[in-house]
mmCIF file of C-alpha atoms in Angstrom:
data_model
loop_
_atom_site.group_PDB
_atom_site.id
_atom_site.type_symbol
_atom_site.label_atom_id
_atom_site.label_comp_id
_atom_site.label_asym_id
_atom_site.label_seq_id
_atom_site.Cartn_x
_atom_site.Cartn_y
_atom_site.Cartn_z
ATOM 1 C CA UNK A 300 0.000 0.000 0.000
ATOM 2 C CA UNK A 301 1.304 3.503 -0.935
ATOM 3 C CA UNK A 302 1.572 6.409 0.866
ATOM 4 C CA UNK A 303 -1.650 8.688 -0.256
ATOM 5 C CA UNK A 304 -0.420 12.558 -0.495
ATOM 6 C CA UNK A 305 -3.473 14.166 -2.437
ATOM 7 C CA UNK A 306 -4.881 17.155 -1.799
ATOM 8 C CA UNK A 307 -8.398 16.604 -1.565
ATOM 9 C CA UNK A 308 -9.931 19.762 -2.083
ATOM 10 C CA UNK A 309 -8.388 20.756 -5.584
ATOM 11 C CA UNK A 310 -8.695 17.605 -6.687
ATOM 12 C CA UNK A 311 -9.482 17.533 -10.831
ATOM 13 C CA UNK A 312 -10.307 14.779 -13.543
ATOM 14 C CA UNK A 313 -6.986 12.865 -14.188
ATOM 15 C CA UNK A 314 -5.344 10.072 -14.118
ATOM 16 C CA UNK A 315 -3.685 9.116 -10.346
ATOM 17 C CA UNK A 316 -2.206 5.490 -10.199
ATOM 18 C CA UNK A 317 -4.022 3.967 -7.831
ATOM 19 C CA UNK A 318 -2.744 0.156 -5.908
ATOM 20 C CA UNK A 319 -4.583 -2.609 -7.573
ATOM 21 C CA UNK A 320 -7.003 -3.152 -10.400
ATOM 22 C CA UNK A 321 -8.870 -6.051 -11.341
ATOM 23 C CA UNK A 322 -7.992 -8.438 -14.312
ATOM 24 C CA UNK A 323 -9.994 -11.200 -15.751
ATOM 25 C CA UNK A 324 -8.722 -13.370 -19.108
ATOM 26 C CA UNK A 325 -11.266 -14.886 -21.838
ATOM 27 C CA UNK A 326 -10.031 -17.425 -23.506
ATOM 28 C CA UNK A 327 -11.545 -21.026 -25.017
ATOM 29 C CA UNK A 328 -14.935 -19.969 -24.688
ATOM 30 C CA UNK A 329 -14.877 -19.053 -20.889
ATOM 31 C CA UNK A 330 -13.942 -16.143 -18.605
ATOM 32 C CA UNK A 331 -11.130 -17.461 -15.572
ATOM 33 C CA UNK A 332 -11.351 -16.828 -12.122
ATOM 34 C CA UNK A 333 -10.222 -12.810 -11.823
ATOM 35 C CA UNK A 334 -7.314 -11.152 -9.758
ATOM 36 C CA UNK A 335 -6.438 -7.957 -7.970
ATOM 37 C CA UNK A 336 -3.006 -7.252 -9.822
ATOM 38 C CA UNK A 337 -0.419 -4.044 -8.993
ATOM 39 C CA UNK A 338 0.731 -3.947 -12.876
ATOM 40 C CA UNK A 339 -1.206 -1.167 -14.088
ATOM 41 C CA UNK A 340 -0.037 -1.987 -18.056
ATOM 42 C CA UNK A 341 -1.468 -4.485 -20.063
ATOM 43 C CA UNK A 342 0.182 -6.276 -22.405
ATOM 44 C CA UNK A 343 -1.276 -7.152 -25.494
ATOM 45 C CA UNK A 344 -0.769 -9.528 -29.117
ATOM 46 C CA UNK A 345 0.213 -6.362 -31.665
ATOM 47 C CA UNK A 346 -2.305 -7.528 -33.650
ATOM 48 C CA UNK A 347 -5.487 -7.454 -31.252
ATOM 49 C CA UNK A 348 -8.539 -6.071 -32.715
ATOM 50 C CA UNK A 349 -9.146 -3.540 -30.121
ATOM 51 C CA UNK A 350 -6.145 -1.649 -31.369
ATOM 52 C CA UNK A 351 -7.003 -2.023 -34.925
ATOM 53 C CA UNK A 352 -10.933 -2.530 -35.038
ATOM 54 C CA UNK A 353 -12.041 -0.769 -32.216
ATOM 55 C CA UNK A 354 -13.189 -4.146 -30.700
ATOM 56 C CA UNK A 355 -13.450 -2.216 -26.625
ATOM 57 C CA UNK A 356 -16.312 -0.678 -24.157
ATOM 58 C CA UNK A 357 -16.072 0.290 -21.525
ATOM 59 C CA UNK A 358 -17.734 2.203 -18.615
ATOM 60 C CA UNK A 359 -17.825 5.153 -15.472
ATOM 61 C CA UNK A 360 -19.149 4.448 -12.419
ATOM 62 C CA UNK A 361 -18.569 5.916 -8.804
ATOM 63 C CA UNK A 362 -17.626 5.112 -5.210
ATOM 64 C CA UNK A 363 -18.646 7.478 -2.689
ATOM 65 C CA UNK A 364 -17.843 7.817 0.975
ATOM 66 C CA UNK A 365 -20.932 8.618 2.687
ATOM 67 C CA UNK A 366 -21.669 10.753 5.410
ATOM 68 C CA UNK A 367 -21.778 7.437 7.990
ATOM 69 C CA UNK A 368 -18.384 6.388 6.785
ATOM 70 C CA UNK A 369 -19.554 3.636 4.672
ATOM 71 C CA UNK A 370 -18.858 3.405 1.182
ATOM 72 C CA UNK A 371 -21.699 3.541 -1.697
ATOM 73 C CA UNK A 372 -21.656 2.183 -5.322
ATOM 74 C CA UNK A 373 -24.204 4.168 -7.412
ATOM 75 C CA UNK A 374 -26.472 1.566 -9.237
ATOM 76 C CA UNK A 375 -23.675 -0.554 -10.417
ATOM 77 C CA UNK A 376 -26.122 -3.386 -11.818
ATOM 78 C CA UNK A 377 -27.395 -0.420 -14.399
ATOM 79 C CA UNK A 378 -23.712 -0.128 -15.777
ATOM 80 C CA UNK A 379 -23.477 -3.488 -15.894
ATOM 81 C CA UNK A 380 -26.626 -4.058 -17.980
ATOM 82 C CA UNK A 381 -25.137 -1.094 -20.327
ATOM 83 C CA UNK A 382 -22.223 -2.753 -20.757
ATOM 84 C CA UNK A 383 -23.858 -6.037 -21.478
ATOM 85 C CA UNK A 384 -25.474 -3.953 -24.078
ATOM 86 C CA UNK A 385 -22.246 -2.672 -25.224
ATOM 87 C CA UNK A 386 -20.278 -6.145 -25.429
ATOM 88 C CA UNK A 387 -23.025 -7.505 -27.610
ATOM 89 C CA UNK A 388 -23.382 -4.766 -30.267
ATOM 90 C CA UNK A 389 -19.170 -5.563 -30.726
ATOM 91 C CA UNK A 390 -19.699 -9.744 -30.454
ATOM 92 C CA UNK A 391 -17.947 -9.853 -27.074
ATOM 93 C CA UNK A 392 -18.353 -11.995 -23.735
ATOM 94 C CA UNK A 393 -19.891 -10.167 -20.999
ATOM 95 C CA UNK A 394 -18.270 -11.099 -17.373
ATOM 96 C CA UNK A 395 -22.141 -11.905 -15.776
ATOM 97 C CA UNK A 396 -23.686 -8.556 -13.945
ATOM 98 C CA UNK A 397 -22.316 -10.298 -10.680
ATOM 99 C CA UNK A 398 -18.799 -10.782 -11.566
ATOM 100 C CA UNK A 399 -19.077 -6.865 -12.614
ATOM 101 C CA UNK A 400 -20.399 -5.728 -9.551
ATOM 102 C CA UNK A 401 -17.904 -7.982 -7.419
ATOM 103 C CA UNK A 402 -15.348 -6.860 -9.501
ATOM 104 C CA UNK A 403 -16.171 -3.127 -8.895
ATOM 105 C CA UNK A 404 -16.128 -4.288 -4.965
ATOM 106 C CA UNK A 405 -12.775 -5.593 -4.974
ATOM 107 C CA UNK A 406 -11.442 -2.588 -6.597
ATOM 108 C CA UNK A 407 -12.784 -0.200 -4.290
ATOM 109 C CA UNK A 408 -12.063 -2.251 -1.055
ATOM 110 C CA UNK A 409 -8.508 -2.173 -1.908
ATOM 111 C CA UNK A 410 -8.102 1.334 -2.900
ATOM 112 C CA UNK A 411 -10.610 2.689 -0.217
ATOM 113 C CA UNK A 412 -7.360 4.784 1.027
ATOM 114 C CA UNK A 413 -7.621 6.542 -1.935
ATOM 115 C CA UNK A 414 -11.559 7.852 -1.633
ATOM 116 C CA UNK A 415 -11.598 11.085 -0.983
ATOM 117 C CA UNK A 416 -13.339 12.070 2.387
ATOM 118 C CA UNK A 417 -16.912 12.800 2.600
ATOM 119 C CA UNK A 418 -17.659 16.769 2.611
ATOM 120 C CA UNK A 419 -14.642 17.058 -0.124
ATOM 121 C CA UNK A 420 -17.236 16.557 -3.016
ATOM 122 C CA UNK A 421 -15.109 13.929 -4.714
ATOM 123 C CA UNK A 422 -15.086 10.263 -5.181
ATOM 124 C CA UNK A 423 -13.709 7.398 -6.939
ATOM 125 C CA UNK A 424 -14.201 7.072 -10.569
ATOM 126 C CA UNK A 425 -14.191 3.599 -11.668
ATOM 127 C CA UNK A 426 -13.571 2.349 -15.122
ATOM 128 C CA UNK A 427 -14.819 -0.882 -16.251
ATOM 129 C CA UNK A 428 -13.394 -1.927 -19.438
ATOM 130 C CA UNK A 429 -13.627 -5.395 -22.378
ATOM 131 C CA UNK A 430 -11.023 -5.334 -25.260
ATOM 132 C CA UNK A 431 -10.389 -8.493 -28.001
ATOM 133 C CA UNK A 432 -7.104 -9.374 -28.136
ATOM 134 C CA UNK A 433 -4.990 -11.897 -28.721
ATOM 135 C CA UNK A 434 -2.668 -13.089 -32.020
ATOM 136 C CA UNK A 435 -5.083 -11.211 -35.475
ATOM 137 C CA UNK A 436 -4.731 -9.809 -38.789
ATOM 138 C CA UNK A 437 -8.571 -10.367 -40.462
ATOM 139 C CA UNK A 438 -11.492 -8.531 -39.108
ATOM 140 C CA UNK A 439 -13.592 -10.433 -37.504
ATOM 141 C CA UNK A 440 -14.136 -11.072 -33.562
ATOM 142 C CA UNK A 441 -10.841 -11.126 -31.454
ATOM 143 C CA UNK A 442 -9.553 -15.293 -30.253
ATOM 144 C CA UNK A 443 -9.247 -13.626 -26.863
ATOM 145 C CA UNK A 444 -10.456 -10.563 -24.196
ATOM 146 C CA UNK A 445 -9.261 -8.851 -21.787
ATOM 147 C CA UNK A 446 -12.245 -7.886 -18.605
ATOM 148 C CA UNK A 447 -10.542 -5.388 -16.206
ATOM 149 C CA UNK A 448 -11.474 -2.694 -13.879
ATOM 150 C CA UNK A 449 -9.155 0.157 -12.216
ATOM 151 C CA UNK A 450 -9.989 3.363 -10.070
ATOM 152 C CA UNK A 451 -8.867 6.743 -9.870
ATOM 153 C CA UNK A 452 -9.850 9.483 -6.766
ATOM 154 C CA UNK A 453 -11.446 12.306 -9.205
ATOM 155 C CA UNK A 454 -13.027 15.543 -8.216
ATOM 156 C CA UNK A 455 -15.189 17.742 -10.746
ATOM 157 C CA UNK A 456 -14.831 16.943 -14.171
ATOM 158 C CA UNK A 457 -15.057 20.552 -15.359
ATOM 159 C CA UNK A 458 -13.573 23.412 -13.248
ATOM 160 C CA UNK A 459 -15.660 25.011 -10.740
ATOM 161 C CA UNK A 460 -18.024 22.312 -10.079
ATOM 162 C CA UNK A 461 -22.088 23.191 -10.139
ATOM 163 C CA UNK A 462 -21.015 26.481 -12.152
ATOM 164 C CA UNK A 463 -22.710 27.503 -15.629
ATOM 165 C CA UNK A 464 -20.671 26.445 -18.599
ATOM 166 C CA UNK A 465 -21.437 27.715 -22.620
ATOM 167 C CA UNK A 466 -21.321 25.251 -25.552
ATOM 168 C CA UNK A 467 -21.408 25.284 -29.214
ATOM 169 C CA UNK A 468 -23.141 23.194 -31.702
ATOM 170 C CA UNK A 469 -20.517 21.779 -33.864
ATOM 171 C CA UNK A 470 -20.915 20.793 -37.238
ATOM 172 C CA UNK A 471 -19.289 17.351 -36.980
ATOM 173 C CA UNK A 472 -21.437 14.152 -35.816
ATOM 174 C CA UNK A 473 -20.759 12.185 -33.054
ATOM 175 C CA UNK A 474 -22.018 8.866 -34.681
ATOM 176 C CA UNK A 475 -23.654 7.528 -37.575
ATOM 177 C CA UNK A 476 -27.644 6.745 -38.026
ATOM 178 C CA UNK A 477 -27.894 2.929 -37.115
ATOM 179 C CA UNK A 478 -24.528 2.847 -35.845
ATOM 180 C CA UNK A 479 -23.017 2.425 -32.450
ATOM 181 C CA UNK A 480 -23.636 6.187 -30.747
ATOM 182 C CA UNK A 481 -25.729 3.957 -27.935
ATOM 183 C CA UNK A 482 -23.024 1.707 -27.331
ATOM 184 C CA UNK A 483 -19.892 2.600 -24.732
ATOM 185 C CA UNK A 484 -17.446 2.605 -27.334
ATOM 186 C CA UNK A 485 -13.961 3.843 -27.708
ATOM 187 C CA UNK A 486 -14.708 5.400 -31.254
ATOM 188 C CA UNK A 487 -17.419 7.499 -30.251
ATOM 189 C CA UNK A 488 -15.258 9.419 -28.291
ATOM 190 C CA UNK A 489 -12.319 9.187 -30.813
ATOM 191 C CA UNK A 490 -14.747 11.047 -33.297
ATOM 192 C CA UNK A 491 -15.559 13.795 -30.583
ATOM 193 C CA UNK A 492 -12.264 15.016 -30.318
ATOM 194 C CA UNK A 493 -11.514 17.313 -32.653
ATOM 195 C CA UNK A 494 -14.717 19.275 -32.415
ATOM 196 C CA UNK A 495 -14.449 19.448 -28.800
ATOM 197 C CA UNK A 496 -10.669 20.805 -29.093
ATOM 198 C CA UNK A 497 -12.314 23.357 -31.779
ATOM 199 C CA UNK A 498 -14.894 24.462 -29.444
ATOM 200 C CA UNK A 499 -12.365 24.866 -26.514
ATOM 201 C CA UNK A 500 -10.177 26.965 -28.810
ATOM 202 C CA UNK A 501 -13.095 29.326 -29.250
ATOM 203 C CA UNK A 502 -14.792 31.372 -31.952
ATOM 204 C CA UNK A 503 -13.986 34.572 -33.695
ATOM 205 C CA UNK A 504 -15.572 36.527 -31.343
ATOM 206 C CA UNK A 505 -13.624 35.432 -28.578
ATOM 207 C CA UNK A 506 -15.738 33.577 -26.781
ATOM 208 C CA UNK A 507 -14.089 29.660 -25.559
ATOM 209 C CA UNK A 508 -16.346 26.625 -24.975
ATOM 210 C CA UNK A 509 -16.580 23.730 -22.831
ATOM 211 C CA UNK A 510 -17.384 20.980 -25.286
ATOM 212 C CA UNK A 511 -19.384 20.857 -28.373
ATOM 213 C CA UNK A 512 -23.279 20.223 -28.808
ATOM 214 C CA UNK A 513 -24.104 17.218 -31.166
ATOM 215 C CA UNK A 514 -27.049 17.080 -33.184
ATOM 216 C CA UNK A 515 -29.139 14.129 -34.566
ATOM 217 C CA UNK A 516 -26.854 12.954 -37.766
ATOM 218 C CA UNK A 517 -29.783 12.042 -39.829
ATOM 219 C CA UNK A 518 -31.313 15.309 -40.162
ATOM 220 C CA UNK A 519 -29.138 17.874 -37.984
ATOM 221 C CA UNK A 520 -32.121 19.805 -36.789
ATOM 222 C CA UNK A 521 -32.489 17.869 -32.981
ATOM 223 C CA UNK A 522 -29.552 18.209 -29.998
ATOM 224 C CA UNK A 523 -28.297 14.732 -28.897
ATOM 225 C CA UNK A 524 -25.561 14.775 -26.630
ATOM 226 C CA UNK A 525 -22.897 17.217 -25.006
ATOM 227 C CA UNK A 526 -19.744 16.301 -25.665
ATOM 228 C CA UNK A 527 -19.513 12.814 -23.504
ATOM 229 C CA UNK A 528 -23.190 13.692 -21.633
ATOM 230 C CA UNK A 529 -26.312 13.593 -22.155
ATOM 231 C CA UNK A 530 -28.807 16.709 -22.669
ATOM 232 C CA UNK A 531 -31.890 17.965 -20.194
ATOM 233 C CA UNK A 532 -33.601 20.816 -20.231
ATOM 234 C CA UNK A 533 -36.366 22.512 -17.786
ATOM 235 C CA UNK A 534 -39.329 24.546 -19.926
ATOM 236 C CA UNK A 535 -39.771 27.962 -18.471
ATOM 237 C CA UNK A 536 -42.969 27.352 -16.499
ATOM 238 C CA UNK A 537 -40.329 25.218 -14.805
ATOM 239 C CA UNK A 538 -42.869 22.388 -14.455
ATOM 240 C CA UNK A 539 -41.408 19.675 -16.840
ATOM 241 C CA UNK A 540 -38.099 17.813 -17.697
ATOM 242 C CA UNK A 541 -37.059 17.195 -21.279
ATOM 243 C CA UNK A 542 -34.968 15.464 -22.505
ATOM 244 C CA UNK A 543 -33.866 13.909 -26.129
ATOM 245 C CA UNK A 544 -34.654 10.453 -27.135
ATOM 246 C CA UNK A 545 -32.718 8.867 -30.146
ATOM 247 C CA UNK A 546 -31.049 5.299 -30.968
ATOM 248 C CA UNK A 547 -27.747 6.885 -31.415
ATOM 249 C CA UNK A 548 -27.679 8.429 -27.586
ATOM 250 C CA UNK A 549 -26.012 6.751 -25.272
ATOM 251 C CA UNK A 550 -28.322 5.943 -22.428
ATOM 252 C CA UNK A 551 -27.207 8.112 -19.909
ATOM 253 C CA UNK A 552 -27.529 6.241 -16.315
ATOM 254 C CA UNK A 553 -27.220 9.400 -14.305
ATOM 255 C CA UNK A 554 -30.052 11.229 -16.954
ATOM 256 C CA UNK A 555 -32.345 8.219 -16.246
ATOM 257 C CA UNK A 556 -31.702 8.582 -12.574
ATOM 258 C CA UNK A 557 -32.602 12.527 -12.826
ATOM 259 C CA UNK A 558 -35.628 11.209 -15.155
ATOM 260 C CA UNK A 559 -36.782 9.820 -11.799
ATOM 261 C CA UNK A 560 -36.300 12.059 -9.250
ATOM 262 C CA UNK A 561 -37.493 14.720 -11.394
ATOM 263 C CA UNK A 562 -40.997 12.902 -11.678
ATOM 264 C CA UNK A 563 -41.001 11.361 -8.312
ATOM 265 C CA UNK A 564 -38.911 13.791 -5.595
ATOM 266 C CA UNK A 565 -39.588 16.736 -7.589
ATOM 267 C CA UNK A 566 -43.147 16.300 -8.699
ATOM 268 C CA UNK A 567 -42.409 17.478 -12.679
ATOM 269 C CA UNK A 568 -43.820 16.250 -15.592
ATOM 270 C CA UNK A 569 -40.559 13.802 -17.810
ATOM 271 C CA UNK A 570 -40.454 14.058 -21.716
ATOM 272 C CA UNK A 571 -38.244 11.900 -23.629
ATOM 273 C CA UNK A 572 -38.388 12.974 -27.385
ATOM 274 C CA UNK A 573 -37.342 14.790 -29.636
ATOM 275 C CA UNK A 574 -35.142 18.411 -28.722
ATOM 276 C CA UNK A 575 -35.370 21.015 -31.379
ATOM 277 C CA UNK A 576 -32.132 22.831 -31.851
ATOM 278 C CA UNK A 577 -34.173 26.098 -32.877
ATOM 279 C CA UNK A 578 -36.815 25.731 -30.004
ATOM 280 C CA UNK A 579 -34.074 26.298 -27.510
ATOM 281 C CA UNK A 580 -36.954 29.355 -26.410
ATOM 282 C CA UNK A 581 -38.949 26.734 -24.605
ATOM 283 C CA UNK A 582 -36.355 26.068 -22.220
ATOM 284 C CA UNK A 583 -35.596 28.485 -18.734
ATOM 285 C CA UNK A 584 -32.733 26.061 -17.571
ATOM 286 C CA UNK A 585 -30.464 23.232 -19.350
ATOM 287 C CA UNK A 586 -27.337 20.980 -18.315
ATOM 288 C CA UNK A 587 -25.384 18.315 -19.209
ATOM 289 C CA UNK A 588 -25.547 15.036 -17.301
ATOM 290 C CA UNK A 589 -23.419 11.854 -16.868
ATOM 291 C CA UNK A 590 -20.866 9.621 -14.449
ATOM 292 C CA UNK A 591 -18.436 12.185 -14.532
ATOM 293 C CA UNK A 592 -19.709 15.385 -14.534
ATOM 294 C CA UNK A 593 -22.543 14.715 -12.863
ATOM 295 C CA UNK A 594 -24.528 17.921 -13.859
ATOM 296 C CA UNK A 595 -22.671 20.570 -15.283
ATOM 297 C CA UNK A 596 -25.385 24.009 -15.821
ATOM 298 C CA UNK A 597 -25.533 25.010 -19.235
ATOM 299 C CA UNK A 598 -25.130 29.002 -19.380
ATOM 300 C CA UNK A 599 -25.571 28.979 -22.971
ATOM 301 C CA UNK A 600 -25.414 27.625 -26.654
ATOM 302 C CA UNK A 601 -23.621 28.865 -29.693
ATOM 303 C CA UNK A 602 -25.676 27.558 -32.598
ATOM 304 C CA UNK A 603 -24.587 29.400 -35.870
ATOM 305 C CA UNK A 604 -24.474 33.145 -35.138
ATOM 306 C CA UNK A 605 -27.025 33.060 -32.635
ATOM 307 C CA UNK A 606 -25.893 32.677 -29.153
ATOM 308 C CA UNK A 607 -28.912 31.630 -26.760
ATOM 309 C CA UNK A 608 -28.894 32.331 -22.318
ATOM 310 C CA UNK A 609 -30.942 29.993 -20.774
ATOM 311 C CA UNK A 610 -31.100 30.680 -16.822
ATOM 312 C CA UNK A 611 -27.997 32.861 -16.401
ATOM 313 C CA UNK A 612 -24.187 32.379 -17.871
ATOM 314 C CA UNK A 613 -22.776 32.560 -14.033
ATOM 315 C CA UNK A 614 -26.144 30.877 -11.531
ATOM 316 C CA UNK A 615 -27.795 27.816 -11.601
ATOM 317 C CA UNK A 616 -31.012 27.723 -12.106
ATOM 318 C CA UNK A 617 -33.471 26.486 -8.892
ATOM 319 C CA UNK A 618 -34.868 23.348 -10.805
ATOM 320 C CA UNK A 619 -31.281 22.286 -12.015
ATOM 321 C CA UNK A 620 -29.651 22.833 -8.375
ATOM 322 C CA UNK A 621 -32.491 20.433 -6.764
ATOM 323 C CA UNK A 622 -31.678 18.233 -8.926
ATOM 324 C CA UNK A 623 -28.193 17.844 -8.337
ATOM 325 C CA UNK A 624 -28.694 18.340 -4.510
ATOM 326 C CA UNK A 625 -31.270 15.358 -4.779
ATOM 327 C CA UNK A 626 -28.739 13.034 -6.540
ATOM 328 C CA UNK A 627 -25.503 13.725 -5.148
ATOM 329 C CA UNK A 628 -27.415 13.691 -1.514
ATOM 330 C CA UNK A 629 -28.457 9.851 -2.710
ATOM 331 C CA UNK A 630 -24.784 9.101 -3.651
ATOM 332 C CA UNK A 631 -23.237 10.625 -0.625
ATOM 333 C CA UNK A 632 -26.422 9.056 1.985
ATOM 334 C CA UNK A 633 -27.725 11.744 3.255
ATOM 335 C CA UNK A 634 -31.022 11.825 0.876
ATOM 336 C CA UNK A 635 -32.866 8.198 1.008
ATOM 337 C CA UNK A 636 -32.329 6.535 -2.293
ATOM 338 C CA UNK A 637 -34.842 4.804 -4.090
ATOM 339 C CA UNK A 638 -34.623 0.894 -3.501
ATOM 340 C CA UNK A 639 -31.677 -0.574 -5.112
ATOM 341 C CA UNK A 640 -29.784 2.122 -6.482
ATOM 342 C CA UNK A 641 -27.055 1.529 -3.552
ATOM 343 C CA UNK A 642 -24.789 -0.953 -2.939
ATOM 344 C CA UNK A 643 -22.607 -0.833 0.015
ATOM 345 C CA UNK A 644 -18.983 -2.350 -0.382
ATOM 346 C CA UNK A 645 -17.994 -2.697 3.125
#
């Protein structure tokens, strides 16, 4: 065990070596039994398909030390379903939802030194992950995979925490109709890359960006995710929650969370269609949801030369802060959580 030296309250979104990580072998039709391992590098045939077919998923998921000491998983068995999903749109073995979970366990039990402290806001970011490898030239399904899972203590994943951040709407797509933009897949985020480095660099006017805004790539007229999250927005009577609805999202498990406590803590009214990219009028508040940033306030969205405010470029709105006071109260135990979206590792 290593000496932890972190300061907590600055922590950011990067990588931090943590002790152990878990690594499970498929080979001959069946997973083995799984190890805790120190070596933090895989090695890898040169000619595995997940380094020249994109044969990978992976997935986020969080530890958090609650305010009782204990330590919670955030609905691990609906990351484990996604992944499922994931493994099968790329024709690879799935681990079983409780090897994933009890994988997730281990990995947290024997890096709890590195959670960071209740009342610090942070937590530890887990990341799940299924690659082909093995000895391969054709395309076609890898001989062998690789299941593993490491951690890393994380803090917000943009600066400044529950503070309003602008975006633009680029003009690049994130995925292809019918392709994978639902799955957990390394190219998805490949593809977002250079858009979001071309919305960080900023516009002619000066103004810089947090990520880019993806619309629909059928028709380019709906908003479908924000850079790696998913979309929400609140209409201005403040009395329902939107948000999009399209087979080339990837289904968000912190937006279907918020989908749920919206209706059922917050008493709103849920929509899950389709999100106009010129009815951005309807809206009084929006954000950006997912694993790692949690919610991150939209202040406001570039779309061509118009640039469009929702609640304010520098407050959150009400119906956006309840939300994330409702969720991140669940995760941290001191709001009751609906039945079954905890799982305590020790």
């Amino acid at each position: 065990m290593r000496d932890v030296n972190i300061d907590w309250a600055n922590l950011g979104f990067s990588y931090i070596r943590t002790d152990l990580r878990y690594l499970s072998h498929w080979k001959d039709g069946e997973w083995d039994a799984g190890q805790l391992t120190e070596d933090n590098t895989l090695h890898i045939a040169e000619g595995s398909t997940a380094l020249h077919y994109g044969q990978q998923c992976f997935e986020g998921l969080k530890a958090y030390r609650a305010a009782d000491g204990s330590i919670n998983l955030f609905r691990p068995d609906q990351n484990a379903a996604r992944m499922r999903m994931s493994c099968e749109r790329l024709l690879m073995p799935f681990p079983t939802e409780e090897t994933f979970i009890e994988a997730c366990r281990q990995v947290v039990k024997a890096n709890e030194h590195f959670l960071p402290p209740y009342g610090t806001g942070g937590s530890l970011y887990l990341r799940p992950f299924v690659i082909g490898v093995g000895d391969n030239i054709g395309v076609r399904s890898a001989p062998e995979f690789i299941f593993s899972v490491f951690c890393v203590p994380v803090g917000p994943y943009f600066k400044g925490g529950l503070t309003p951040h602008n975006f633009v709407v680029s003009d690049f797509d994130r995925a292809a109709p019918n392709g994978t933009g639902a799955a957990k897949v390394g190219g998805n985020y490949a593809a977002s890359l250079l858009p979001g480095a071309q919305a960080k660099a900023g516009d002619a006017q000066g103004r810089h960006f947090a990520d880019a805004i993806y619309l629909d790539p059928a028709t380019h007229t709906k908003i479908e995710e924000v850079g790696a999250a998913n979309f929400f927005a609140i209409t201005k009577d403040g009395l329902t929650f939107v948000t999009p609805k399209s087979p080339s999202i990837l289904p968000s498990i912190t937006k279907y969370s918020l989908l749920h406590l919206a209706e059922h803590r917050l008493g709103l009214k849920v929509e899950e269609g389709d999100v106009r990219i010129d009815e951005l009028d309807r809206f009084s508040e929006a954000g950006a949801c997912g694993t790692a940033a949690v919610i991150t306030p939209i202040g406001g969205i570039q779309y061509g030369d118009h640039f469009h405010v929702f609640h304010s470029e520098t407050e959150v709105g009400p119906v956006t802060r309840r939300l994330y006071e409702e969720l991140t109260g669940i995760q941290y135990g001191t709001v009751e959580a609906p039945q079954g979206w905890l799982v305590k590792v020790n």
